[in-house]
PDB file of C-alpha atoms in Angstrom:
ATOM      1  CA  UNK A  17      -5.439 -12.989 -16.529  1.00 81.00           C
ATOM      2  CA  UNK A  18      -3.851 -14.871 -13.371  1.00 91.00           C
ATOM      3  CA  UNK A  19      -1.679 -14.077 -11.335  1.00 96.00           C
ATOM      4  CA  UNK A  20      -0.531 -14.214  -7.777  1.00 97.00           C
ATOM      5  CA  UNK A  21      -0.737 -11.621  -5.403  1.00 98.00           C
ATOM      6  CA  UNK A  22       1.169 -11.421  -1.768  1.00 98.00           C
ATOM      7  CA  UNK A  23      -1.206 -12.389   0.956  1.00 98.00           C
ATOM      8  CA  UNK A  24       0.822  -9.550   2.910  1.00 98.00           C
ATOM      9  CA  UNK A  25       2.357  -6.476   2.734  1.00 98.00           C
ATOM     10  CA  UNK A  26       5.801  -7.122   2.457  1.00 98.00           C
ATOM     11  CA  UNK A  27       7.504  -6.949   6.011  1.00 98.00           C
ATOM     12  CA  UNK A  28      10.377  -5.146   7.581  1.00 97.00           C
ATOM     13  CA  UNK A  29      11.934  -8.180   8.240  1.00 97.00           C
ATOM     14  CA  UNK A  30      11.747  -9.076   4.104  1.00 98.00           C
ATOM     15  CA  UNK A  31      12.898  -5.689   3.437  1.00 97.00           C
ATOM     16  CA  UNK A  32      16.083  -6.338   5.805  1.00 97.00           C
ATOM     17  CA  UNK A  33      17.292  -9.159   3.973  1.00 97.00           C
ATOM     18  CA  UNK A  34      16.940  -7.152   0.326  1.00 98.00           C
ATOM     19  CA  UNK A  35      19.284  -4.573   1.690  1.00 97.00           C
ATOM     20  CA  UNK A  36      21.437  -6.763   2.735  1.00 96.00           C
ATOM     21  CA  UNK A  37      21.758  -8.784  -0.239  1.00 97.00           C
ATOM     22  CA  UNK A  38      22.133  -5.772  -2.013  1.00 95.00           C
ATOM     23  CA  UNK A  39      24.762  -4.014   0.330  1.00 95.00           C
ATOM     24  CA  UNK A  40      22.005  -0.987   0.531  1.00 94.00           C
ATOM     25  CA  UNK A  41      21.279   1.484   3.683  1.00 93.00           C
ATOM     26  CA  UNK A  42      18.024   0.827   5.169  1.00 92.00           C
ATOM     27  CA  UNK A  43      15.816   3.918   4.545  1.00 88.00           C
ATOM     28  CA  UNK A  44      15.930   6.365   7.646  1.00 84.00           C
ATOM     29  CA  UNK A  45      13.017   5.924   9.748  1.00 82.00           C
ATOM     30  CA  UNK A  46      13.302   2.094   9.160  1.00 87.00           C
ATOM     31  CA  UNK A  47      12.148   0.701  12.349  1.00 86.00           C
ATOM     32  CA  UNK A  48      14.140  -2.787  12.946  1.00 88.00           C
ATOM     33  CA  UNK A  49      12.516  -3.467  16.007  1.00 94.00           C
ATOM     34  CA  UNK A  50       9.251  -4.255  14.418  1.00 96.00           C
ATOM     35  CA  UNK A  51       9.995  -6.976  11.870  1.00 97.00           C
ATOM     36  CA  UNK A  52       6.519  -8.040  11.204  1.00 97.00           C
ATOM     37  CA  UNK A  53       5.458  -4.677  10.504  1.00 97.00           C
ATOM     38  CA  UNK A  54       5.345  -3.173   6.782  1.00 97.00           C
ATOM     39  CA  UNK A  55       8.214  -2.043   5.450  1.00 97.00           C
ATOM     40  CA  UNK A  56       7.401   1.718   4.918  1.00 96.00           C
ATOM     41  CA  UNK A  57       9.034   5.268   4.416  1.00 95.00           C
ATOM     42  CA  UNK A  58      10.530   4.030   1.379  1.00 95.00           C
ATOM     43  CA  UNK A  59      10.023   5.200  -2.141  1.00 96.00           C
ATOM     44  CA  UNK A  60       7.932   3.555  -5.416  1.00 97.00           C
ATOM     45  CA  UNK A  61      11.400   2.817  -7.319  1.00 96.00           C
ATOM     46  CA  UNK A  62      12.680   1.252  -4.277  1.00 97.00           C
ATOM     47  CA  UNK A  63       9.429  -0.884  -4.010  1.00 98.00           C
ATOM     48  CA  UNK A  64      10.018  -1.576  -7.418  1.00 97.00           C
ATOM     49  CA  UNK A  65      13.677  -2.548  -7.092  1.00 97.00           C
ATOM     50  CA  UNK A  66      12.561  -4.792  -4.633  1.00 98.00           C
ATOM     51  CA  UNK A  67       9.758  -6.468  -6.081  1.00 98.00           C
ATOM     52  CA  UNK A  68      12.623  -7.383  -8.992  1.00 98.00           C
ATOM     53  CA  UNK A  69      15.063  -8.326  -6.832  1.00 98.00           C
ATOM     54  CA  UNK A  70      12.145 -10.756  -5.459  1.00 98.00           C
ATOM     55  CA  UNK A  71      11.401 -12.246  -8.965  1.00 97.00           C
ATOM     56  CA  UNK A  72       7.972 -10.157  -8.981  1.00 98.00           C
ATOM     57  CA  UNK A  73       6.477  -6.762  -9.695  1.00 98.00           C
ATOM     58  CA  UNK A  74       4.318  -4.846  -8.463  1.00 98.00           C
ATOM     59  CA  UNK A  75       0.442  -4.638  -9.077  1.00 98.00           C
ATOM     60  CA  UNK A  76      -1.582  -3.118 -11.285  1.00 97.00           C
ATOM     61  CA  UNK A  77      -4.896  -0.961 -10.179  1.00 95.00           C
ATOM     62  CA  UNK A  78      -6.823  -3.977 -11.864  1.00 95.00           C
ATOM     63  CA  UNK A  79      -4.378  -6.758 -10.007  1.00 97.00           C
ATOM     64  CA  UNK A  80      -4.923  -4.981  -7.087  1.00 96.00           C
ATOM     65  CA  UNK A  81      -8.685  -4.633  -7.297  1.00 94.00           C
ATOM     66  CA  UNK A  82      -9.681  -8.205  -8.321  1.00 95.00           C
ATOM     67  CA  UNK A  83      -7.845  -9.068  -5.548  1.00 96.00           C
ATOM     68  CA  UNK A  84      -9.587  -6.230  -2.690  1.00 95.00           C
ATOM     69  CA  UNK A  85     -12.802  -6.839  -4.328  1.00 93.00           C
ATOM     70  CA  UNK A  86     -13.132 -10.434  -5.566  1.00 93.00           C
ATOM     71  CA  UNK A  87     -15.414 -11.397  -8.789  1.00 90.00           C
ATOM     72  CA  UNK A  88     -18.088 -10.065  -6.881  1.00 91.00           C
ATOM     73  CA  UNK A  89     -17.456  -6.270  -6.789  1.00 88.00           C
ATOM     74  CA  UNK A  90     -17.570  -5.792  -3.104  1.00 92.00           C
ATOM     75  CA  UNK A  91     -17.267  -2.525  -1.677  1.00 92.00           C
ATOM     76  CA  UNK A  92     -14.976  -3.771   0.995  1.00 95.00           C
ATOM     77  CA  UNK A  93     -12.734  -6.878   0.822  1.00 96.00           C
ATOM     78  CA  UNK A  94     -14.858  -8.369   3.701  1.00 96.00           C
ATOM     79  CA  UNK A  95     -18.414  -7.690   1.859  1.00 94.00           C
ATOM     80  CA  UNK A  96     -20.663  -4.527   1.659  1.00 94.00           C
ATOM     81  CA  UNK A  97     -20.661  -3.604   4.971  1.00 94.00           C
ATOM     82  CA  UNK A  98     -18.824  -0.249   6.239  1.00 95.00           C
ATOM     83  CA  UNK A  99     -17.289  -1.771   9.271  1.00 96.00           C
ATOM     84  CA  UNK A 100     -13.956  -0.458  10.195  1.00 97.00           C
ATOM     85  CA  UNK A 101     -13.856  -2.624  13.470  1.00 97.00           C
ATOM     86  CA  UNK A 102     -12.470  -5.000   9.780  1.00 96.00           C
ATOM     87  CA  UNK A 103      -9.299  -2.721   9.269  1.00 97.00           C
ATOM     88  CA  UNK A 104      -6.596  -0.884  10.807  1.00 97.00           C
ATOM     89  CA  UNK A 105      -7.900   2.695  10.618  1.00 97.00           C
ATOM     90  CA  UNK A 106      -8.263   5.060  12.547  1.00 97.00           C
ATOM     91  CA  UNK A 107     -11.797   5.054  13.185  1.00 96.00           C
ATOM     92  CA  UNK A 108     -11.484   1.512  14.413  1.00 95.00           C
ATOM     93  CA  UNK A 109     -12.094   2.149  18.128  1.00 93.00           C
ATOM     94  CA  UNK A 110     -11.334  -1.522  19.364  1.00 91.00           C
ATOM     95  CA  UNK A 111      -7.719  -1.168  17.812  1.00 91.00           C
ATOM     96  CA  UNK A 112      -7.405   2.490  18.201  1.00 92.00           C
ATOM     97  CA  UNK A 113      -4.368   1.953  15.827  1.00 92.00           C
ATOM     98  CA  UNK A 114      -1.203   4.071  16.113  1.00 93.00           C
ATOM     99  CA  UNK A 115       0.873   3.102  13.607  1.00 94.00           C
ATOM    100  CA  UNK A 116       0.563   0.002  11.019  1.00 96.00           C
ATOM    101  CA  UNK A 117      -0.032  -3.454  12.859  1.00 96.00           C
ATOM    102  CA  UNK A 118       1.679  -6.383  11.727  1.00 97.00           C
ATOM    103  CA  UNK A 119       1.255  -8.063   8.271  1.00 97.00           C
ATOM    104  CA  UNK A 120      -1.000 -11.026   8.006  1.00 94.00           C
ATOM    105  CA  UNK A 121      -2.647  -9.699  11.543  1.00 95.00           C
ATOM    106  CA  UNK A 122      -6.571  -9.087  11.893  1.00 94.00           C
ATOM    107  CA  UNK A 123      -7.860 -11.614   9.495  1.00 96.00           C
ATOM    108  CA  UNK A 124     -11.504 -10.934  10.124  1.00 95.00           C
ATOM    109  CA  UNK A 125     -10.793  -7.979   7.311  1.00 95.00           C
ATOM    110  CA  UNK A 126      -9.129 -10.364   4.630  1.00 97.00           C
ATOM    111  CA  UNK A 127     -10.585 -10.648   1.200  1.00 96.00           C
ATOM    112  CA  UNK A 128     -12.046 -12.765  -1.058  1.00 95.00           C
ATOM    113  CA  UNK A 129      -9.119 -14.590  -2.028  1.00 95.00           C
ATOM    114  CA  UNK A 130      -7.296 -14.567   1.696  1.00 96.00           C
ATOM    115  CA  UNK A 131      -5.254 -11.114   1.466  1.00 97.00           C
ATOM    116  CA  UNK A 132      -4.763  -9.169   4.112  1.00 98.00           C
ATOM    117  CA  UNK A 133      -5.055  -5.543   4.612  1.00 97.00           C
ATOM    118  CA  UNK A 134      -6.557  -4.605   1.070  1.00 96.00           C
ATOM    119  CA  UNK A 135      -8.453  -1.647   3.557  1.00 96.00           C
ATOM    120  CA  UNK A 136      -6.293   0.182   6.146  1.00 96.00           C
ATOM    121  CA  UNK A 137      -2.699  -0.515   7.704  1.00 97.00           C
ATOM    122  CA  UNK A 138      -0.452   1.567   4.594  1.00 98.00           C
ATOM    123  CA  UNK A 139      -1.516   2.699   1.837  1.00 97.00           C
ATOM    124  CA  UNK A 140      -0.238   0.719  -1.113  1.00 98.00           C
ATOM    125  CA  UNK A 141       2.168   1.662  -4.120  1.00 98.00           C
ATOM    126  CA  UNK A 142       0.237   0.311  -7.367  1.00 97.00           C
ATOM    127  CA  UNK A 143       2.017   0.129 -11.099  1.00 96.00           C
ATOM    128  CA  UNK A 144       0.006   3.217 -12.312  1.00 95.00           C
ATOM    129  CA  UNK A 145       1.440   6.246 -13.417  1.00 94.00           C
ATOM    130  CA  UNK A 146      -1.344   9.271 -12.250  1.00 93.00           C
ATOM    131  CA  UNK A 147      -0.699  12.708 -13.395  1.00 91.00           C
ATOM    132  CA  UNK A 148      -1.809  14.841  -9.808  1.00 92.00           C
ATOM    133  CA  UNK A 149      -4.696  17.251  -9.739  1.00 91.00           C
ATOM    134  CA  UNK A 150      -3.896  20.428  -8.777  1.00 92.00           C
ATOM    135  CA  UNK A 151      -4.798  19.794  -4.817  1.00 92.00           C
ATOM    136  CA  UNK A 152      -2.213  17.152  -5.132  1.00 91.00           C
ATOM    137  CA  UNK A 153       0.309  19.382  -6.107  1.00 93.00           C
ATOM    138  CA  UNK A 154      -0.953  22.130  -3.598  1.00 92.00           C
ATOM    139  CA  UNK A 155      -0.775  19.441  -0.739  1.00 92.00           C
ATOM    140  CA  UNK A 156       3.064  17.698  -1.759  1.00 93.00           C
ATOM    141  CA  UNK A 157       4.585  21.445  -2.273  1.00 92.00           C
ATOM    142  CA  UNK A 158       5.104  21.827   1.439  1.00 88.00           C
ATOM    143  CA  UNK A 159       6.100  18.778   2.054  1.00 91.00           C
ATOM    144  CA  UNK A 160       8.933  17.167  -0.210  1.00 93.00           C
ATOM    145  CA  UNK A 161      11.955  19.547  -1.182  1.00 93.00           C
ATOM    146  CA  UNK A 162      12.120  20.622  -4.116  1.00 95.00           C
ATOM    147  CA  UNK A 163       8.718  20.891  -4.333  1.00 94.00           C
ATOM    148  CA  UNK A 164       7.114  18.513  -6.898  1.00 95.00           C
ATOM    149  CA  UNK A 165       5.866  19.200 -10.557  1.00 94.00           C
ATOM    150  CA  UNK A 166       3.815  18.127 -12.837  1.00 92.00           C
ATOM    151  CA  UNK A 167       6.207  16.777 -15.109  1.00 93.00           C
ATOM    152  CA  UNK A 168       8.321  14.367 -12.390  1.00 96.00           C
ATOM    153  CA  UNK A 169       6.357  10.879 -12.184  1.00 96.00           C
ATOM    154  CA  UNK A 170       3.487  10.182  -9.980  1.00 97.00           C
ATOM    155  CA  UNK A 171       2.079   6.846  -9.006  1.00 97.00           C
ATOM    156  CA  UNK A 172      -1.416   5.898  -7.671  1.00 96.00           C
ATOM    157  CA  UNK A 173      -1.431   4.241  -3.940  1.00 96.00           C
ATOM    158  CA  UNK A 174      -4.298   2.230  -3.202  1.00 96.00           C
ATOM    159  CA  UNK A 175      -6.289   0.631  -0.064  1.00 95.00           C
ATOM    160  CA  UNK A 176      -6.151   3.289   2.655  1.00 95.00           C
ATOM    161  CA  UNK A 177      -4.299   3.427   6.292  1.00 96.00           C
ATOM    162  CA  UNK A 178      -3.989   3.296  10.013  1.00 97.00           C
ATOM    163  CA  UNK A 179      -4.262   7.309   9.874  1.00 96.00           C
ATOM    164  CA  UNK A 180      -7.303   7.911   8.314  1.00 96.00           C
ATOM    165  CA  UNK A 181     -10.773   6.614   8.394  1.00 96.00           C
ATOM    166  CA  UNK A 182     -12.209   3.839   6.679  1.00 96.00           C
ATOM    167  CA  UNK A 183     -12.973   5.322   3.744  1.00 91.00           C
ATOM    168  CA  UNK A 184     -16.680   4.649   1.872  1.00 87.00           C
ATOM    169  CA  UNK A 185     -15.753   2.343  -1.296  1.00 80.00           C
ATOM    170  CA  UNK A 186     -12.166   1.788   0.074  1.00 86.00           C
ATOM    171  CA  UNK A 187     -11.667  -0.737  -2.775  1.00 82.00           C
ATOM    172  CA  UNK A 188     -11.561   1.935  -5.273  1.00 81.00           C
ATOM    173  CA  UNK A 189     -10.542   4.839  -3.035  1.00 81.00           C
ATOM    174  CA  UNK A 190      -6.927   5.950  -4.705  1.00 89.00           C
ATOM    175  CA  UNK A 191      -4.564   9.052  -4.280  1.00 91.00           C
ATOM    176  CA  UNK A 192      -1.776  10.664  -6.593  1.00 93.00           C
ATOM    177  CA  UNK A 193       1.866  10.452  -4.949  1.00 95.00           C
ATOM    178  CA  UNK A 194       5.173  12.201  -6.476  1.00 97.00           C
ATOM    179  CA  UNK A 195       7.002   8.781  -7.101  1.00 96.00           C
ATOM    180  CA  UNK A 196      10.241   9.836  -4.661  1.00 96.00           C
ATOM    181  CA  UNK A 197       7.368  10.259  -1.804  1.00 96.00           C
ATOM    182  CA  UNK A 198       8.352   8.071   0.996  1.00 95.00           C
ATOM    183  CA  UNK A 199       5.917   8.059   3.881  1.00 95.00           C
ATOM    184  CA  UNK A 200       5.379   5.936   7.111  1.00 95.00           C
ATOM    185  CA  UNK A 201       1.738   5.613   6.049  1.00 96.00           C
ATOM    186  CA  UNK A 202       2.672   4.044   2.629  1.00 97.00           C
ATOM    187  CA  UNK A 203       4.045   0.451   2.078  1.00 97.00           C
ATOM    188  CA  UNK A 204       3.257  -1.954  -0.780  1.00 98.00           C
ATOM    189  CA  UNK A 205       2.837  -5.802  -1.737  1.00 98.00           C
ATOM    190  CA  UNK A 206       3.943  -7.577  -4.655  1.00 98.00           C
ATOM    191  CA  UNK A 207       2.762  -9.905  -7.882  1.00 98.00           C
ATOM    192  CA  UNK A 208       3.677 -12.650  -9.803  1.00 97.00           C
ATOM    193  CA  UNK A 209       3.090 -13.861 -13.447  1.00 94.00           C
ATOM    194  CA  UNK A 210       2.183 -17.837 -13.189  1.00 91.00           C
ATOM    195  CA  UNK A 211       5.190 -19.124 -14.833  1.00 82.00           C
TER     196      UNK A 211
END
């Protein structure tokens, strides 16, 4: 069915004015000075709380897809071609990318339907509950105290980011994450129902 999708990942700067309309901290690592940037180091419930507070959601692996991939099935929002000189990753040695660039930027990697960063910049929180394989598990125990469990929710992130290479496929590349995971290679983007 249709629906809209952000053309961005939604933004420090948009994440600013949700905490303060909502009297909440901004999550530690927040970085203030970069308002164009995506918002990142913040969990999926508090992408979720914000996507409500913003009158949308956020997007299925199907939403998300149609939108990377087009009607056309593309491999990469740009086409078929394996071309990371199109994202921010880091085997894109004109950007040589440290960190996540700012939303809307590079638009020579946009999809079919004019969204940015569907490959590359942070990885994307997606409305899809994924039980973790047992590397999963292996990989999150060292890093999140307690260390997660099967039985705590996990959510799929989509699209890739500035940390790793452009993955082969990227469009349907996706990875298992303990839902209270926050990460400063993880942000997300938001939908809409047509009303």
């Amino acid at each position: 069915p249709d629906y809209y999708i952000d053309e961005t990942e939604v933004s420090n700067r948009a994440y600013m004015a949700f905490c303060a309309a909502r009297g909440k901290a901004l999550p530690e690592g927040f970085k203030s000075d970069f308002p164009d940037h995506p918002v990142t180091n913040i969990t999926y419930l508090e992408a979720q709380e914000f996507a409500e507070w913003a009158g949308k959601r956020l997007p299925t692996a199907e939403e998300w897809e149609k939108a990377a991939r087009g009607t056309d099935k593309r491999d990469y929002p740009w086409g078929q071609d394996h071309d990371p000189t199109r994202a921010i990753v880091a085997d894109n040695h004109e950007l040589k990318p440290k960190g996540p660039l700012e939303v809307g930027s590079h638009p020579q990697g946009a999809s079919p339907y004019g969204v940015f960063h569907m490959a590359g910049n942070v990885w994307e929180f997606i409305k899809e509950p994924k039980p973790p394989g047992q590397e999963a598990l292996a990989h999150y125990r060292n890093l999140l105290d307690p260390p997660p469990t099967m039985r705590e929710p996990w959510y799929t992130i989509r699209g890739g980011a500035f940390n790793m290479p452009l993955p082969r496929e990227v469009n349907v590349e996706f990875a298992s994450i303990p839902a209270r995971l926050a990460d400063p290679a993880i942000g997300f983007r938001c939908v809409k129902d047509p009303d």
